[in-house]
Tab-separated table of C-alpha atoms and ligand atoms in Angstrom:
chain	number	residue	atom	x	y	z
A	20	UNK	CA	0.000	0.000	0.000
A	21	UNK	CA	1.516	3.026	-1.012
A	22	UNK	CA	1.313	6.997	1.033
A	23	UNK	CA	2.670	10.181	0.529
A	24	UNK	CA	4.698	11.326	3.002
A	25	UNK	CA	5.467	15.252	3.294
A	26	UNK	CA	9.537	16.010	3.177
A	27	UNK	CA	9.728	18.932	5.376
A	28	UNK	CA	7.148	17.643	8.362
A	29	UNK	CA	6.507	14.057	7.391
A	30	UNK	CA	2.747	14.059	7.016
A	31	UNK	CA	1.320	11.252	5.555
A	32	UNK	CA	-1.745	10.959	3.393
A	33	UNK	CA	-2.938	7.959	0.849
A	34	UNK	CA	-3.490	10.483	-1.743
A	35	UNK	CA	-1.653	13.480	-3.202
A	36	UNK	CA	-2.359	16.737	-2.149
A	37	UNK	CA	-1.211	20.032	-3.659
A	38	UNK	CA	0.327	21.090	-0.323
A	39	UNK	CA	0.896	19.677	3.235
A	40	UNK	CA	-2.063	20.479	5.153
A	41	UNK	CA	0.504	20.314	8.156
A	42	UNK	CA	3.349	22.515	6.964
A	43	UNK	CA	2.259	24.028	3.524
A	44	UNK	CA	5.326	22.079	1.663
A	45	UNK	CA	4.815	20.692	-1.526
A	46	UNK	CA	7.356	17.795	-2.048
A	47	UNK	CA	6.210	14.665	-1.377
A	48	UNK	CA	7.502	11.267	-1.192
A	49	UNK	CA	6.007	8.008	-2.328
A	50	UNK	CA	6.214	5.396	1.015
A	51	UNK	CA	5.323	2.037	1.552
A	52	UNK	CA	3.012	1.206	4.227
A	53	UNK	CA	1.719	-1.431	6.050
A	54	UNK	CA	-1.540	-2.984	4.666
A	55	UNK	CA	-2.764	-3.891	8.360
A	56	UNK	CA	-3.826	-1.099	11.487
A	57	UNK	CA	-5.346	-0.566	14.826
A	58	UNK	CA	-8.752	0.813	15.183
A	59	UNK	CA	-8.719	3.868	16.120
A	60	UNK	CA	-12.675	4.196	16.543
A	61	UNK	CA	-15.520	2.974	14.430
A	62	UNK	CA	-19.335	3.592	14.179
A	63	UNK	CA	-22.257	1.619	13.022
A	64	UNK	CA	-24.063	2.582	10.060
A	65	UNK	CA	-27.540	0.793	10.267
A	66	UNK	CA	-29.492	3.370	8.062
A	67	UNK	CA	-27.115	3.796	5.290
A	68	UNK	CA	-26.742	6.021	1.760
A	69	UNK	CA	-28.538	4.593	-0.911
A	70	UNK	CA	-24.681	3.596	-2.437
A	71	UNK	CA	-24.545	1.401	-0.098
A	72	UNK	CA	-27.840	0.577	1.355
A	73	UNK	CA	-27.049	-3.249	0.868
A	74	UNK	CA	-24.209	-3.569	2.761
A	75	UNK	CA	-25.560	-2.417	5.824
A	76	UNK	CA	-25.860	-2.547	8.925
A	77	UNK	CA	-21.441	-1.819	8.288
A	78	UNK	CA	-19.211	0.150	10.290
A	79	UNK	CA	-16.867	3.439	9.294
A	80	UNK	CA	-13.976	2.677	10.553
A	81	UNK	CA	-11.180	4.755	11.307
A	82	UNK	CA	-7.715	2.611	11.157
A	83	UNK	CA	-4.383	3.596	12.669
A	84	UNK	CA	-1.662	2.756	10.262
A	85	UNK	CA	1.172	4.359	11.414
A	86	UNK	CA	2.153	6.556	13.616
A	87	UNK	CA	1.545	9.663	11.562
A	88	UNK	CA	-1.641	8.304	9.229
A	89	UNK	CA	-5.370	7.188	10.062
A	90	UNK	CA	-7.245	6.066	6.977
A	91	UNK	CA	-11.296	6.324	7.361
A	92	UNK	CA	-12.768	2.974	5.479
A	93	UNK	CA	-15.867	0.285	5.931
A	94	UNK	CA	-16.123	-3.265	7.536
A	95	UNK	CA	-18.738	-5.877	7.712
A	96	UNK	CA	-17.286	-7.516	10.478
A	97	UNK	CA	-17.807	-6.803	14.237
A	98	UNK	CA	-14.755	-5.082	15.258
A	99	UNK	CA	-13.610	-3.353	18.830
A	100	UNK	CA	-11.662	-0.819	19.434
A	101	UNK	CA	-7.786	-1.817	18.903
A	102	UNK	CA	-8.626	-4.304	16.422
A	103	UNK	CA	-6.103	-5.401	14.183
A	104	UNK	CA	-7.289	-5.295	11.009
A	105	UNK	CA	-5.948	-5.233	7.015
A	106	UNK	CA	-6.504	-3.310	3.865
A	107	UNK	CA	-8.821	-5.699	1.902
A	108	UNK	CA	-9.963	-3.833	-1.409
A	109	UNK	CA	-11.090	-0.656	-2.337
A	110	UNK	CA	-14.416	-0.631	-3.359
A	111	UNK	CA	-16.883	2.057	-4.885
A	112	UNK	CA	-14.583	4.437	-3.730
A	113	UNK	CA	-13.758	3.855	-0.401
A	114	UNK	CA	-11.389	1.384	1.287
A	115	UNK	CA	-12.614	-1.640	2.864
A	116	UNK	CA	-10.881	-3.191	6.118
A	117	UNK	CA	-11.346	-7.271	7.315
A	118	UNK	CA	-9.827	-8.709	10.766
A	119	UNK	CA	-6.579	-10.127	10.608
B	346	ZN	ZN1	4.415	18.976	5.904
Protein backbone atom coordinates (compact mmCIF):
# COMPACT_ATOMS: atom_id res chain seq x y z
CA UNK A 1 0.00 0.00 0.00
CA UNK A 2 1.52 3.03 -1.01
CA UNK A 3 1.31 7.00 1.03
CA UNK A 4 2.67 10.18 0.53
CA UNK A 5 4.70 11.33 3.00
CA UNK A 6 5.47 15.25 3.29
CA UNK A 7 9.54 16.01 3.18
CA UNK A 8 9.73 18.93 5.38
CA UNK A 9 7.15 17.64 8.36
CA UNK A 10 6.51 14.06 7.39
CA UNK A 11 2.75 14.06 7.02
CA UNK A 12 1.32 11.25 5.55
CA UNK A 13 -1.74 10.96 3.39
CA UNK A 14 -2.94 7.96 0.85
CA UNK A 15 -3.49 10.48 -1.74
CA UNK A 16 -1.65 13.48 -3.20
CA UNK A 17 -2.36 16.74 -2.15
CA UNK A 18 -1.21 20.03 -3.66
CA UNK A 19 0.33 21.09 -0.32
CA UNK A 20 0.90 19.68 3.23
CA UNK A 21 -2.06 20.48 5.15
CA UNK A 22 0.50 20.31 8.16
CA UNK A 23 3.35 22.51 6.96
CA UNK A 24 2.26 24.03 3.52
CA UNK A 25 5.33 22.08 1.66
CA UNK A 26 4.81 20.69 -1.53
CA UNK A 27 7.36 17.79 -2.05
CA UNK A 28 6.21 14.66 -1.38
CA UNK A 29 7.50 11.27 -1.19
CA UNK A 30 6.01 8.01 -2.33
CA UNK A 31 6.21 5.40 1.01
CA UNK A 32 5.32 2.04 1.55
CA UNK A 33 3.01 1.21 4.23
CA UNK A 34 1.72 -1.43 6.05
CA UNK A 35 -1.54 -2.98 4.67
CA UNK A 36 -2.76 -3.89 8.36
CA UNK A 37 -3.83 -1.10 11.49
CA UNK A 38 -5.35 -0.57 14.83
CA UNK A 39 -8.75 0.81 15.18
CA UNK A 40 -8.72 3.87 16.12
CA UNK A 41 -12.67 4.20 16.54
CA UNK A 42 -15.52 2.97 14.43
CA UNK A 43 -19.34 3.59 14.18
CA UNK A 44 -22.26 1.62 13.02
CA UNK A 45 -24.06 2.58 10.06
CA UNK A 46 -27.54 0.79 10.27
CA UNK A 47 -29.49 3.37 8.06
CA UNK A 48 -27.12 3.80 5.29
CA UNK A 49 -26.74 6.02 1.76
CA UNK A 50 -28.54 4.59 -0.91
CA UNK A 51 -24.68 3.60 -2.44
CA UNK A 52 -24.55 1.40 -0.10
CA UNK A 53 -27.84 0.58 1.35
CA UNK A 54 -27.05 -3.25 0.87
CA UNK A 55 -24.21 -3.57 2.76
CA UNK A 56 -25.56 -2.42 5.82
CA UNK A 57 -25.86 -2.55 8.92
CA UNK A 58 -21.44 -1.82 8.29
CA UNK A 59 -19.21 0.15 10.29
CA UNK A 60 -16.87 3.44 9.29
CA UNK A 61 -13.98 2.68 10.55
CA UNK A 62 -11.18 4.75 11.31
CA UNK A 63 -7.72 2.61 11.16
CA UNK A 64 -4.38 3.60 12.67
CA UNK A 65 -1.66 2.76 10.26
CA UNK A 66 1.17 4.36 11.41
CA UNK A 67 2.15 6.56 13.62
CA UNK A 68 1.54 9.66 11.56
CA UNK A 69 -1.64 8.30 9.23
CA UNK A 70 -5.37 7.19 10.06
CA UNK A 71 -7.24 6.07 6.98
CA UNK A 72 -11.30 6.32 7.36
CA UNK A 73 -12.77 2.97 5.48
CA UNK A 74 -15.87 0.29 5.93
CA UNK A 75 -16.12 -3.27 7.54
CA UNK A 76 -18.74 -5.88 7.71
CA UNK A 77 -17.29 -7.52 10.48
CA UNK A 78 -17.81 -6.80 14.24
CA UNK A 79 -14.76 -5.08 15.26
CA UNK A 80 -13.61 -3.35 18.83
CA UNK A 81 -11.66 -0.82 19.43
CA UNK A 82 -7.79 -1.82 18.90
CA UNK A 83 -8.63 -4.30 16.42
CA UNK A 84 -6.10 -5.40 14.18
CA UNK A 85 -7.29 -5.29 11.01
CA UNK A 86 -5.95 -5.23 7.02
CA UNK A 87 -6.50 -3.31 3.87
CA UNK A 88 -8.82 -5.70 1.90
CA UNK A 89 -9.96 -3.83 -1.41
CA UNK A 90 -11.09 -0.66 -2.34
CA UNK A 91 -14.42 -0.63 -3.36
CA UNK A 92 -16.88 2.06 -4.89
CA UNK A 93 -14.58 4.44 -3.73
CA UNK A 94 -13.76 3.85 -0.40
CA UNK A 95 -11.39 1.38 1.29
CA UNK A 96 -12.61 -1.64 2.86
CA UNK A 97 -10.88 -3.19 6.12
CA UNK A 98 -11.35 -7.27 7.31
CA UNK A 99 -9.83 -8.71 10.77
CA UNK A 100 -6.58 -10.13 10.61
ZN1 LIG B 1 4.41 18.98 5.90
Amino acid sequence: MQAYQCRHCGYESLTTKYYCPKCRHTEFSKVNINETGDIYSYTTIHIAPPKFAEHAPYHVVLVQMTDRLRVTGYMNQDVNIGDRVRFKEFSEGAYVFEKV
